[in-house]
C-alpha positions as a printed Julia matrix, in Angstrom:
199×3 Matrix{Float64}:
 197.36  -163.18  -58.37
 196.63  -160.27  -56.01
 194.84  -161.01  -52.77
 191.51  -159.27  -52.13
 191.67  -157.44  -48.78
 189.34  -159.18  -46.35
 186.05  -157.45  -45.6
 184.68  -158.84  -42.37
 181.02  -158.23  -41.57
 179.68  -158.32  -38.0
 175.9   -158.45  -37.62
 174.11  -157.41  -34.43
 170.72  -158.9   -33.57
 168.31  -159.06  -30.65
 165.8   -161.67  -31.82
 164.99  -163.99  -34.69
 167.38  -162.27  -37.04
 165.43  -162.66  -40.27
 167.35  -159.8   -41.92
 170.62  -161.34  -40.72
 169.53  -164.66  -42.25
 168.72  -162.92  -45.54
 172.2   -161.37  -45.6
 173.88  -164.69  -44.76
 171.98  -166.45  -47.55
 172.8   -163.7   -50.03
 176.49  -163.94  -49.09
 176.48  -167.71  -49.6
 174.48  -167.69  -52.82
 176.22  -164.63  -54.26
 179.75  -165.82  -53.56
 180.69  -162.72  -51.55
 183.81  -164.43  -50.22
 185.14  -165.06  -53.73
 183.93  -161.82  -55.3
 184.67  -159.31  -52.53
 186.79  -161.15  -49.99
 183.82  -160.68  -47.66
 182.56  -162.99  -44.96
 180.08  -162.82  -42.14
 182.67  -162.98  -39.37
 180.25  -162.98  -36.43
 176.68  -162.55  -35.25
 176.43  -160.86  -31.86
 173.34  -160.44  -29.69
 172.46  -158.67  -26.48
 170.15  -161.59  -25.66
 171.37  -165.14  -25.09
 168.02  -166.59  -26.23
 167.96  -164.73  -29.56
 166.86  -167.36  -32.07
 169.05  -165.88  -34.78
 172.17  -167.11  -32.94
 171.21  -170.71  -33.69
 170.8   -169.93  -37.4
 174.26  -168.34  -37.45
 175.83  -171.33  -35.68
 174.17  -173.7   -38.15
 175.87  -171.73  -40.93
 179.3   -171.97  -39.31
 179.37  -168.33  -38.17
 180.94  -167.34  -34.86
 178.46  -166.01  -32.31
 178.75  -164.02  -29.1
 176.41  -162.62  -26.47
 176.91  -159.33  -24.63
 173.99  -159.09  -22.21
 173.07  -155.44  -21.66
 171.51  -156.32  -18.3
 174.96  -157.2   -16.94
 176.18  -153.59  -17.23
 175.37  -150.63  -15.0
 175.25  -148.1   -17.83
 174.83  -147.84  -21.59
 178.43  -146.66  -21.82
 179.77  -149.77  -20.07
 177.65  -152.05  -22.24
 178.69  -150.27  -25.44
 182.36  -150.41  -24.44
 182.2   -154.18  -23.97
 180.15  -154.62  -27.14
 182.75  -152.64  -29.11
 185.55  -154.76  -27.62
 183.82  -157.96  -28.76
 183.0   -156.56  -32.22
 186.56  -155.3   -32.73
 187.88  -158.79  -32.03
 186.47  -159.69  -35.46
 188.17  -156.75  -37.25
 184.99  -155.53  -38.98
 184.9   -153.64  -42.24
 181.15  -153.31  -41.74
 178.86  -153.49  -38.7
 175.28  -154.33  -39.64
 172.39  -153.65  -37.26
 169.68  -156.2   -38.02
 166.95  -155.87  -35.44
 169.37  -154.86  -32.71
 167.03  -153.29  -30.18
 169.39  -151.0   -28.29
 169.92  -147.26  -28.63
 173.66  -146.82  -29.06
 175.74  -144.15  -27.34
 177.35  -141.38  -29.43
 180.8   -142.73  -28.53
 179.93  -146.16  -29.91
 178.5   -144.65  -33.1
 181.6   -142.47  -33.54
 183.84  -145.52  -33.16
 182.17  -147.11  -36.22
 181.49  -143.95  -38.21
 181.17  -144.78  -41.91
 181.22  -148.53  -41.12
 177.81  -149.11  -39.51
 174.47  -149.51  -41.27
 170.89  -150.05  -40.14
 167.51  -150.82  -41.65
 164.43  -148.85  -40.66
 160.83  -149.85  -41.54
 159.72  -146.58  -43.08
 160.52  -144.36  -46.03
 162.84  -142.05  -44.14
 162.85  -139.17  -43.46
 159.2   -139.99  -42.67
 158.5   -141.71  -39.36
 161.86  -142.15  -37.64
 161.69  -144.0   -34.31
 159.09  -146.53  -33.24
 155.57  -147.62  -34.33
 156.24  -146.68  -37.94
 153.54  -148.84  -39.53
 150.72  -147.63  -37.28
 151.84  -144.04  -37.74
 151.77  -144.43  -41.54
 148.23  -145.82  -41.32
 147.09  -143.12  -38.87
 148.39  -140.38  -41.2
 146.52  -141.87  -44.15
 149.67  -142.48  -46.18
 149.26  -144.16  -49.57
 152.72  -145.69  -49.37
 155.02  -147.01  -46.67
 158.35  -148.74  -47.07
 161.82  -149.37  -45.74
 165.19  -147.61  -45.73
 168.76  -148.85  -45.35
 170.95  -146.06  -44.0
 174.3   -145.34  -42.45
 174.18  -144.95  -38.69
 174.9   -141.54  -37.2
 174.45  -140.13  -33.71
 171.07  -138.75  -34.78
 168.48  -141.54  -34.77
 167.49  -142.77  -38.26
 169.13  -139.83  -40.06
 172.25  -141.2   -41.76
 172.89  -141.3   -45.52
 170.25  -143.38  -47.32
 171.75  -146.39  -49.12
 168.59  -148.07  -50.46
 164.82  -147.82  -50.16
 161.77  -149.86  -51.17
 158.19  -148.64  -51.44
 155.23  -150.69  -50.19
 151.67  -149.54  -50.99
 149.21  -149.27  -48.11
 146.04  -151.26  -48.69
 142.64  -150.05  -47.43
 142.3   -152.87  -44.88
 145.92  -152.83  -43.68
 146.73  -153.18  -40.02
 150.14  -152.46  -38.54
 150.8   -156.23  -38.58
 149.8   -156.86  -42.19
 151.78  -153.85  -43.37
 154.81  -154.93  -41.3
 154.72  -158.38  -42.91
 154.76  -156.92  -46.43
 157.48  -154.43  -45.55
 159.58  -157.27  -44.1
 159.63  -159.08  -47.44
 161.17  -155.95  -48.96
 163.67  -155.65  -46.1
 164.96  -159.12  -46.97
 165.59  -157.93  -50.54
 167.12  -154.48  -50.06
 169.31  -155.07  -46.98
 171.5   -157.73  -48.62
 171.55  -155.61  -51.79
 172.73  -152.5   -49.92
 175.42  -154.46  -48.04
 176.65  -156.01  -51.28
 176.85  -152.58  -52.92
 179.04  -151.35  -50.07
 181.29  -154.39  -50.41
 181.55  -153.92  -54.17
 182.58  -150.32  -53.59
 185.14  -151.49  -51.02
 183.78  -149.16  -48.35
């Protein structure tokens, strides 16, 4: 019987890691190891107190911390982060609430292998404060986009999207909570589609 080539996934987080947790659960429940030869090889954070690290450890996933404050420049931090990531031989690098702007050199190193989730219907509202901006513009719909990471912020190829209607009494917080439920659905789905395609 032919061996499926391993597809290691490394997930980067900065906080609670709810999207990471959704991907881990989908991998476990969906049998990604058996179906695609895929495993969550590591969860890496730039913050030692990121709560998502504990979740990963409880699920038997290797964890690592690369503290950005320990490095004099973005380039030095990114170089060390890449060294740690590459130790897990990743097929896919998944940004899941990783709150660092990455240098072009880092992005180039993982070109075609790195994905991110953004809480808007790109190309609308790249960057920060997406929910408040959608409300301020009087949008009828908001949403979320999974995309490939490129050097241009929030502009890579779209892999999946979900639409969330804006309600008349929405605040940025209530809208964010509803969008997050969709994030937990489409991010695992987009990652699984990449694994199924073997890319």
